[in-house]
Each structure stands twice: as structure tokens, then as C-alpha cells.
PDB file of C-alpha atoms in Angstrom:
ATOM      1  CA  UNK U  22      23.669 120.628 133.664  1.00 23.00           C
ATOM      2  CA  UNK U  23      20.924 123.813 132.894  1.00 27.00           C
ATOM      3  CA  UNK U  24      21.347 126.199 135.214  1.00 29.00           C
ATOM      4  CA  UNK U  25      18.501 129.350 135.934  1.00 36.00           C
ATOM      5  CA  UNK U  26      15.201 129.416 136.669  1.00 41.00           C
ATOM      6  CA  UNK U  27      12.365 127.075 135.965  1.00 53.00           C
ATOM      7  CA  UNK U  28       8.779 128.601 134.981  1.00 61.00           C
ATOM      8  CA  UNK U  29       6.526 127.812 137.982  1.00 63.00           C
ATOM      9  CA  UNK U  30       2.787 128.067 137.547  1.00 63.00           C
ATOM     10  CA  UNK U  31       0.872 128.708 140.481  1.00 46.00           C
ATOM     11  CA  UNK U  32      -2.139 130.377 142.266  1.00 32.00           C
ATOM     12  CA  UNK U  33      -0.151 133.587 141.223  1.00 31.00           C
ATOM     13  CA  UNK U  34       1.356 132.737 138.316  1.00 35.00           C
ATOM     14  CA  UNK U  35       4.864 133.940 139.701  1.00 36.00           C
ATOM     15  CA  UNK U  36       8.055 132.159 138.532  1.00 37.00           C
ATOM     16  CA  UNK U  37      10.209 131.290 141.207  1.00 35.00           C
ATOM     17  CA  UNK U  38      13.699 129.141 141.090  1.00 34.00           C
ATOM     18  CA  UNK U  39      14.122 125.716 139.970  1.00 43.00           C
ATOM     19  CA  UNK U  40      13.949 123.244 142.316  1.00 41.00           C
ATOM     20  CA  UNK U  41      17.466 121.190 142.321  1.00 47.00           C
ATOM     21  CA  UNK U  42      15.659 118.045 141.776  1.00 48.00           C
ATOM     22  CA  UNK U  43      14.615 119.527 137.943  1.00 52.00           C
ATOM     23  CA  UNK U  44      17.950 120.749 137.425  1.00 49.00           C
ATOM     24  CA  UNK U  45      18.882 116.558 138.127  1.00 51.00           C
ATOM     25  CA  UNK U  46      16.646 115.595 135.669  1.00 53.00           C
ATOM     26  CA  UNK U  47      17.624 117.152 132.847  1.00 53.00           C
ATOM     27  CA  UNK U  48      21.608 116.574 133.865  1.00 48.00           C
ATOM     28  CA  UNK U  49      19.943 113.360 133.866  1.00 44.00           C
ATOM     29  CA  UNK U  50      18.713 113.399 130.329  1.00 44.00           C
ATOM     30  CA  UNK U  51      21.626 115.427 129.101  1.00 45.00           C
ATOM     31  CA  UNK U  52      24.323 112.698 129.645  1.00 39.00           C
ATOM     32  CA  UNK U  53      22.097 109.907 128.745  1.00 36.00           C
ATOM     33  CA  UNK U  54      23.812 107.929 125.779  1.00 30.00           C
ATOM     34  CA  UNK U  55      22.898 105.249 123.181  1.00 33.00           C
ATOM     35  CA  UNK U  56      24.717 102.521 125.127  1.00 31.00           C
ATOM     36  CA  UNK U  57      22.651  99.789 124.868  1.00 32.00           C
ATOM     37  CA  UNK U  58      21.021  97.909 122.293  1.00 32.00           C
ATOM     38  CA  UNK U  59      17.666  97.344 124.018  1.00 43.00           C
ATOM     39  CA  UNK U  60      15.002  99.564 122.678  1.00 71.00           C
ATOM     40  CA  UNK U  61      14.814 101.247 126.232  1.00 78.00           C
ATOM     41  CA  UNK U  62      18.008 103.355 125.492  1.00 82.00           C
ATOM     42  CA  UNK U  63      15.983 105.185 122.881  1.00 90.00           C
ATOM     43  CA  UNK U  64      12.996 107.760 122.943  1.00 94.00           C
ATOM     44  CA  UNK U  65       9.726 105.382 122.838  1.00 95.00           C
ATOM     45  CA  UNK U  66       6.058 106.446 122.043  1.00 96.00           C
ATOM     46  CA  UNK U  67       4.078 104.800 124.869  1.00 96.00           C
ATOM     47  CA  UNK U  68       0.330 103.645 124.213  1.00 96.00           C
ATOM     48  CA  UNK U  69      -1.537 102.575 127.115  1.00 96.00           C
ATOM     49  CA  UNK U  70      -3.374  99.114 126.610  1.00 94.00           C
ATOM     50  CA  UNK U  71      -7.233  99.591 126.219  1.00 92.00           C
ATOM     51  CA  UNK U  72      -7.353  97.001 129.578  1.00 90.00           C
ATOM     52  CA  UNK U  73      -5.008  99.809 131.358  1.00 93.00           C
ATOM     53  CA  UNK U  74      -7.230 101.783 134.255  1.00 92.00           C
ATOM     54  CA  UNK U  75      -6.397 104.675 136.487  1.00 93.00           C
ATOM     55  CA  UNK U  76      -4.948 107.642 135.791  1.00 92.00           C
ATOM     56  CA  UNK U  77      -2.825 106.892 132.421  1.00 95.00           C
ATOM     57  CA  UNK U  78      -6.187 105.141 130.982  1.00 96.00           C
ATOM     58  CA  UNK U  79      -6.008 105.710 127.415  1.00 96.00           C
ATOM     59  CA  UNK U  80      -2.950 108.030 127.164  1.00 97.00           C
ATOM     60  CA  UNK U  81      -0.295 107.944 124.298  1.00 97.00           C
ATOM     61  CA  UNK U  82       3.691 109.083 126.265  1.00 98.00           C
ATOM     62  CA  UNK U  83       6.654 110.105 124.628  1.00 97.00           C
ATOM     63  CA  UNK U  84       9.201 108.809 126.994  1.00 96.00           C
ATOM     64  CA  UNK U  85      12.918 109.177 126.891  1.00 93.00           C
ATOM     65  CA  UNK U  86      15.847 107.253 128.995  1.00 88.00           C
ATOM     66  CA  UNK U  87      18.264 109.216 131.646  1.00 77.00           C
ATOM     67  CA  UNK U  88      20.612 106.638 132.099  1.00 75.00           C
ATOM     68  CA  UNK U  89      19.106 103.717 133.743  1.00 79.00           C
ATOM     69  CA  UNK U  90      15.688 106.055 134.614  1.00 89.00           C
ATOM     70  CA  UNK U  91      13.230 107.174 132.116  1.00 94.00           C
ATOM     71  CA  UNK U  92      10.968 110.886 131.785  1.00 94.00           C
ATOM     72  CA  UNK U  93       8.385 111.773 129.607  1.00 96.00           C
ATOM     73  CA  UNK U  94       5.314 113.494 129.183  1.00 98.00           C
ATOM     74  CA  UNK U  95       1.511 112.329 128.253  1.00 98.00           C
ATOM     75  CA  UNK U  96       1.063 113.975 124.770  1.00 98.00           C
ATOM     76  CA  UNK U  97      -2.810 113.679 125.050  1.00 97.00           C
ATOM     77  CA  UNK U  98      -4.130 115.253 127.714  1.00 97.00           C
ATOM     78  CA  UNK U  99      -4.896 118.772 126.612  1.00 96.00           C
ATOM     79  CA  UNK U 100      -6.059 121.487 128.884  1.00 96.00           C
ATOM     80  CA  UNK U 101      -8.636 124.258 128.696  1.00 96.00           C
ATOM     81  CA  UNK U 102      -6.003 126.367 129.965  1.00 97.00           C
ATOM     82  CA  UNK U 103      -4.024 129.370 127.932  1.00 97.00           C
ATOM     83  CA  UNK U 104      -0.241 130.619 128.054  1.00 97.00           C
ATOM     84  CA  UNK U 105      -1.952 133.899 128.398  1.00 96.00           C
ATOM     85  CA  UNK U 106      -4.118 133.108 131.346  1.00 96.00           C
ATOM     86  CA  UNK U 107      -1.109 131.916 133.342  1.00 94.00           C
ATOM     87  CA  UNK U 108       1.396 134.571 132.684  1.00 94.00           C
ATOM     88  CA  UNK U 109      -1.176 137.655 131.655  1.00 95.00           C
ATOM     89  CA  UNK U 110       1.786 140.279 132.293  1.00 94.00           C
ATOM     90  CA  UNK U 111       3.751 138.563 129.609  1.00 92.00           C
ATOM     91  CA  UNK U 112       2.392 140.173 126.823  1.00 95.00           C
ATOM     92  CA  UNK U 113       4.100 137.425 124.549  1.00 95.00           C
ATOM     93  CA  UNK U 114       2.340 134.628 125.812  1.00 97.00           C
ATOM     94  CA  UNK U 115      -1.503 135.761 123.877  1.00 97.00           C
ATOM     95  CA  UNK U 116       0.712 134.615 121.266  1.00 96.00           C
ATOM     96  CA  UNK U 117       0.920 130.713 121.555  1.00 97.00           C
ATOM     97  CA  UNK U 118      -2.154 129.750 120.052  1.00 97.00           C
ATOM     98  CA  UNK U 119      -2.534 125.823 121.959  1.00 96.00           C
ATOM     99  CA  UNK U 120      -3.692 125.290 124.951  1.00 97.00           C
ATOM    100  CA  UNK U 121      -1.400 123.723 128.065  1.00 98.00           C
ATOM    101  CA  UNK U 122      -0.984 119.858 127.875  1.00 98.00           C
ATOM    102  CA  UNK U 123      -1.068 118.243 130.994  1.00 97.00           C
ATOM    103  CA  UNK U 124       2.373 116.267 130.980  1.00 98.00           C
ATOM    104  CA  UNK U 125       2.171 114.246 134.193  1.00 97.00           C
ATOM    105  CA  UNK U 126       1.730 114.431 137.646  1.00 96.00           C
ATOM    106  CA  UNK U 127       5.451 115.169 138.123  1.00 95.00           C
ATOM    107  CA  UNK U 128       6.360 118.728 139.318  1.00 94.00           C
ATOM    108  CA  UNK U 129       3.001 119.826 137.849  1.00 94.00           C
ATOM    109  CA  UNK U 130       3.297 123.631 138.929  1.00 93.00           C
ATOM    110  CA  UNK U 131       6.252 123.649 136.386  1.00 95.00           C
ATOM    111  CA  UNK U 132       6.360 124.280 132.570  1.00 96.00           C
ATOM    112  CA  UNK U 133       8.296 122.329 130.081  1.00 97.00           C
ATOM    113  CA  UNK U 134       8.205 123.400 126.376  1.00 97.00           C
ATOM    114  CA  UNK U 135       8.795 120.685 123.800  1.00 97.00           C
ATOM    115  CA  UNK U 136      10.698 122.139 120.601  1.00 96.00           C
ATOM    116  CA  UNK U 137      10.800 121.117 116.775  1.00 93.00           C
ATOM    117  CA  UNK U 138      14.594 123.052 116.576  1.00 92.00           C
ATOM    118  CA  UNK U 139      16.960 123.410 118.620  1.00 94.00           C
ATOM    119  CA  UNK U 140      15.909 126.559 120.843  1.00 93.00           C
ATOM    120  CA  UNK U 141      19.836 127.377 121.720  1.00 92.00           C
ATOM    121  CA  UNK U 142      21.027 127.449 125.605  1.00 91.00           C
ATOM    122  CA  UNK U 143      18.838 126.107 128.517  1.00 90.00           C
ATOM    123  CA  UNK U 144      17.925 123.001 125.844  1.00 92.00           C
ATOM    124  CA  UNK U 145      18.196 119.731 125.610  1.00 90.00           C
ATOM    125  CA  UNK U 146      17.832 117.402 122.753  1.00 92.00           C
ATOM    126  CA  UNK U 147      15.259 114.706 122.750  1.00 93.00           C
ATOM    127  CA  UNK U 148      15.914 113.009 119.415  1.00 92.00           C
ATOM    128  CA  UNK U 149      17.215 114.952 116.158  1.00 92.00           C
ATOM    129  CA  UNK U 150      15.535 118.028 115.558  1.00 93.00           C
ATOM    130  CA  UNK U 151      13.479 117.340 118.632  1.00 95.00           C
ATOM    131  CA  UNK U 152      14.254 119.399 121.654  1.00 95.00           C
ATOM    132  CA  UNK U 153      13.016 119.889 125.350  1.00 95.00           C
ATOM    133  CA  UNK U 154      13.534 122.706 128.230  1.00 95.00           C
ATOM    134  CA  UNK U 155      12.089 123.948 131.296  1.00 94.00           C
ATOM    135  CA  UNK U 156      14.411 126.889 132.018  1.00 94.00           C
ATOM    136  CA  UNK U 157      12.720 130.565 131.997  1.00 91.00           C
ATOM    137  CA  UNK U 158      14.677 132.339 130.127  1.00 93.00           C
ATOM    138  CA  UNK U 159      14.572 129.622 127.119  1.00 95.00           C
ATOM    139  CA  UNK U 160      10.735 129.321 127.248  1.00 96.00           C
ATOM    140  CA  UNK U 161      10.739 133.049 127.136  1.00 94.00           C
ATOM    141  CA  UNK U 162      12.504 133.239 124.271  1.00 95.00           C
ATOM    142  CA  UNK U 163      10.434 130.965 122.582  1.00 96.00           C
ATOM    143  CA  UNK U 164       7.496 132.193 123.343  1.00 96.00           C
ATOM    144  CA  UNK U 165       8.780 135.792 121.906  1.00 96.00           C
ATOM    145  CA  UNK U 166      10.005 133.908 118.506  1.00 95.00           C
ATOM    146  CA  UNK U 167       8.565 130.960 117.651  1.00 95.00           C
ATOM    147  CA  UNK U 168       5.808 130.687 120.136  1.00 96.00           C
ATOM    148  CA  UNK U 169       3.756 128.171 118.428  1.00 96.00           C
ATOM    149  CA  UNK U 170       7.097 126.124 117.235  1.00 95.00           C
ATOM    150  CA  UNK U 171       6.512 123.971 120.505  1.00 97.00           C
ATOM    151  CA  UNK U 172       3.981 122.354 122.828  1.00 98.00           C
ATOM    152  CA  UNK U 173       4.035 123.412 126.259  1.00 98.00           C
ATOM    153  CA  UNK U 174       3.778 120.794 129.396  1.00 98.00           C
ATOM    154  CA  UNK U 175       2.815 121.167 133.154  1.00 97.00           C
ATOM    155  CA  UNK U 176       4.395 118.376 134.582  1.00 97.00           C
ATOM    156  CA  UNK U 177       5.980 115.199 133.524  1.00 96.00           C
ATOM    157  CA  UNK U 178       5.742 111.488 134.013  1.00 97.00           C
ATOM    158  CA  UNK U 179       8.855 109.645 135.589  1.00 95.00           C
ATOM    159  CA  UNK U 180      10.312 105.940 136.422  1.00 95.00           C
ATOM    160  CA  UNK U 181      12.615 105.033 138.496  1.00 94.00           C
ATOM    161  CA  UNK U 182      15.591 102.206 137.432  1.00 93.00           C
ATOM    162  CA  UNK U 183      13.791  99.404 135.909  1.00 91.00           C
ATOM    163  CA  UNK U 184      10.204  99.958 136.519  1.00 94.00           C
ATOM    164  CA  UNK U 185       9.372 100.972 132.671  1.00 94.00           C
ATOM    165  CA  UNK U 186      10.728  97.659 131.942  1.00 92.00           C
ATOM    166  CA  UNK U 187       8.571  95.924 133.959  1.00 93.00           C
ATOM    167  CA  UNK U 188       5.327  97.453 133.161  1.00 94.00           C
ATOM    168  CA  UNK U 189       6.194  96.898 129.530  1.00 92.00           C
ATOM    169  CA  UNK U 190       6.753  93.153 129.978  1.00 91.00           C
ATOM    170  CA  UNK U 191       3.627  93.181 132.351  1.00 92.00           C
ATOM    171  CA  UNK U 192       1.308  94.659 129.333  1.00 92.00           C
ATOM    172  CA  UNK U 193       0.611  98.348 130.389  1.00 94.00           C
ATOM    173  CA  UNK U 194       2.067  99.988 127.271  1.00 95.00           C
ATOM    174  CA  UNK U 195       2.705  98.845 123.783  1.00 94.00           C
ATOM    175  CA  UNK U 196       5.487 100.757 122.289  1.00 93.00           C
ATOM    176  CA  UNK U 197       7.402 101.746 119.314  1.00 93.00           C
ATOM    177  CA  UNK U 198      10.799 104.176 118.550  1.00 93.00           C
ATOM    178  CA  UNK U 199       9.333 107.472 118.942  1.00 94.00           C
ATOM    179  CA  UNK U 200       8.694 109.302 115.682  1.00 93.00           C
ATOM    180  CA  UNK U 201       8.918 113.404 116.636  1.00 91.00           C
ATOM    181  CA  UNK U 202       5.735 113.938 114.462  1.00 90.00           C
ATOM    182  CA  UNK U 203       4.033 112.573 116.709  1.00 94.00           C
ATOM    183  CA  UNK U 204       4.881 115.401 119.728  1.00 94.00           C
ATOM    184  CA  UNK U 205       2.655 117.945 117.700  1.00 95.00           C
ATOM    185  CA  UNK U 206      -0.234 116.033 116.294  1.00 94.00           C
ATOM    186  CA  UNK U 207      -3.082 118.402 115.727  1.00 93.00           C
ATOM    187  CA  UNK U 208      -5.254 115.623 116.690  1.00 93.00           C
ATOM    188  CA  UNK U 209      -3.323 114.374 119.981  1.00 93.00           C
ATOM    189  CA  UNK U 210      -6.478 114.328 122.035  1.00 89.00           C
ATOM    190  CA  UNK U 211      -8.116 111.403 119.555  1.00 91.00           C
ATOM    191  CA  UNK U 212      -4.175 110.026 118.657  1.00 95.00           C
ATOM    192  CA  UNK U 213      -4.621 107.285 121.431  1.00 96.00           C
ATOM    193  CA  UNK U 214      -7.696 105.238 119.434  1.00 94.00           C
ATOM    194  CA  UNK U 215      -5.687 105.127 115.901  1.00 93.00           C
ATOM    195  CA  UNK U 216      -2.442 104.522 117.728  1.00 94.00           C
ATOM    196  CA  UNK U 217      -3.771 101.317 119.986  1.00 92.00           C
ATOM    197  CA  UNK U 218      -5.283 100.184 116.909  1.00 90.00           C
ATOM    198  CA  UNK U 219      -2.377 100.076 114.717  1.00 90.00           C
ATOM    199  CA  UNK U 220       0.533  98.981 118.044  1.00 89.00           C
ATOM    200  CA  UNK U 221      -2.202  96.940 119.679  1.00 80.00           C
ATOM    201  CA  UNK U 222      -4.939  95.438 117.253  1.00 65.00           C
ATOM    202  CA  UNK U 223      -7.382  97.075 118.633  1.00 51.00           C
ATOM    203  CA  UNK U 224      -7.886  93.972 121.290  1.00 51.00           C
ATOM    204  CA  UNK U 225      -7.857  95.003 125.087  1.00 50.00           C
ATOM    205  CA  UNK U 226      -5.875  92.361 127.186  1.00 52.00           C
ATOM    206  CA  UNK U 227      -8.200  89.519 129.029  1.00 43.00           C
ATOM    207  CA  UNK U 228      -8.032  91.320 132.454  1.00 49.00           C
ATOM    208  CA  UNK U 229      -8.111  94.965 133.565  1.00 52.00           C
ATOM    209  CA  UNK U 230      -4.571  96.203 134.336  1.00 54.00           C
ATOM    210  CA  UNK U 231      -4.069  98.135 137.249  1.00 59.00           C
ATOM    211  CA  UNK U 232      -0.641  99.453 138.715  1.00 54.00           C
ATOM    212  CA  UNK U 233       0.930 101.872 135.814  1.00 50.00           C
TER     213      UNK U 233
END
């Protein structure tokens, strides 16, 4: 289990301590094992179907399983906002050159910083090389480092047991093993159109889909 403090963001940018439902999560996603042979027991890139509406309309998800649950975070919704502007008495921060992604609408006042190496303690591996982390101290020292080694999330997308499954087999998302390249795309706003061409044919389902 990671243990500290969580980077908040809020109306003034303070950092207060996790919540105990976070540190769950990633205890969560720390003991989660290859189990099972299904292709749910694995990190998946998520595409939304071009029929999907609502809020995850045309969003591309990594998504990873905790057990029989699955997190993840929308790797296409940039914002127009800067590590700088949140935390403007960090002077480290004007270094991180992207913008904040908007990660879901999970715990959004918190930041989660998604790694390309292993970031040492407060960390938790994704998939290889791939890592992910929400605790203060580890962000920090990224940000200090290798500030522009990561992308940085506020908020993340969640399932309870079972319901991935089920929008999967309903339509909502194609998917595919998740391929870390595609966490840092330099073109992740416009990734959704050349991924839902390649997973999906580029042919929207009969009916709008509504529900995901």
C-alpha cells in the first residue's frame, strides 16, 4: 500500500492528505496479478465507438485491472491548464512543459503522474517500463528530475466488478493490449480518429450508444 500525501488541486492550490479511498486504489492496483487468461487481466487501450455519446464521446483510455475492478485515465482530453499555474510556489513545476490532461471524473481535485521509468517509492507499475503515482512527494520528485518524463492527470476513470466487461460486450469501447507508447503521444488530442479507424473500421455502430 503507498502511504503519504496525495497532490490535491484546488481553488488554492494547497496539497492536503490523501483521502483513504486513493490509498485503496492503488493497494488495489498494486496486488493485482496476471491470473487470468481473459484479456481483462491486462492493461487495455480503450477507444470509444464513434456511436458512443456523453461524456467519454470520442475518448481513447488506458485502463488497467485491480483485481476484479478496473482504473484508468482518458489519455485525450488535454487541458489549457499549466503545472505552474496550479502550484506557482513550486518553482519546479514552470518546468513541465505539457499541459494537465483531464483523466476522469474520479477524484478530479487530485494529480496522478504517469511515468516512462520507474520513479522509485510512492510508484506503481502499470506495465514494464510504464509506471503510475499520485503520492506528493513522488510527483515532486519528478517534477524536480525528469519533469517532462511523464504526463500528469486530474482525475481518473473507474469500474466497479464486472461493469468494463459489460460495456465491452455491449459495444462502447473497442480495445486492444495497451502499448505504453501510446500514454505520451504528442498527438493524443487527434489519437482517437486514427485509433477508431484502425480498432473499429472507421464504421459507427447502427444506433447511438448511451450508458458508458
Amino acid at each position: 500500500m503507498l502511504v503519504g500525501r496525495v497532490v490535491r488541486l484546488s481553488r488554492s492550490f494547497g496539497r492536503t492528505l490523501a483521502l483513504d479511498t486513493l490509498f485503496a486504489l492503488f493497494a488495489l492496483l498494486a496486488a493485482a496479478v496476471a491470473c487470468r487468461a481473459e484479456d481483462l487481466a491486462r492493461p487495455l487501450l480503450l477507444v470509444a465507438s464513434p456511436a458512443l455519446q456523453g461524456a467519454y464521446s470520442h475518448t481513447a483510455l488506458l485502463v488497467f485491472p485491480m483485481r476484479d475492478q478496473h482504473a484508468g485515465f482518458i489519455l485525450n482530453r488535454s487541458t489549457d491548464v499549466k503545472m505552474a499555474s496550479v502550484f506557482p510556489d513550486h518553482p519546479p513545476s514552470a518546468k513541465v512543459a505539457e499541459p494537465i490532461y483531464f483523466g476522469g471524473p474520479e477524484m478530479m481535485d487530485s494529480l496522478f503522474a504517469l511515468v516512462r521509468k520507474d520513479p522509485g517509492p510512492g510508484s506503481v507499475r502499470v506495465l514494464n517500463d510504464l509506471f503510475v503515482t499520485a503520492e506528493s512527494d513522488c510527483i515532486d520528485r519528478i517534477i524536480e528530475q525528469t519533469p517532462n518524463d511523464a504526463r500528469y492527470f486530474a482525475g481518473f476513470v473507474g469500474w466497479k466488478p464486472g461493469e468494463l466487461e459489460k460495456e465491452i460486450e455491449a459495444g462502447y469501447w473497442y480495445a486492444e493490449p495497451f502499448d505504453a507508447s501510446q500514454a505520451f503521444r504528442p498527438d493524443a488530442p487527434s489519437m482517437w480518429e486514427e485509433l477508431v479507424k484502425r480498432l473499429g473500421n472507421g464504421h459507427p455502430r447502427p444506433t447511438d450508444l448511451h450508458g458508458a
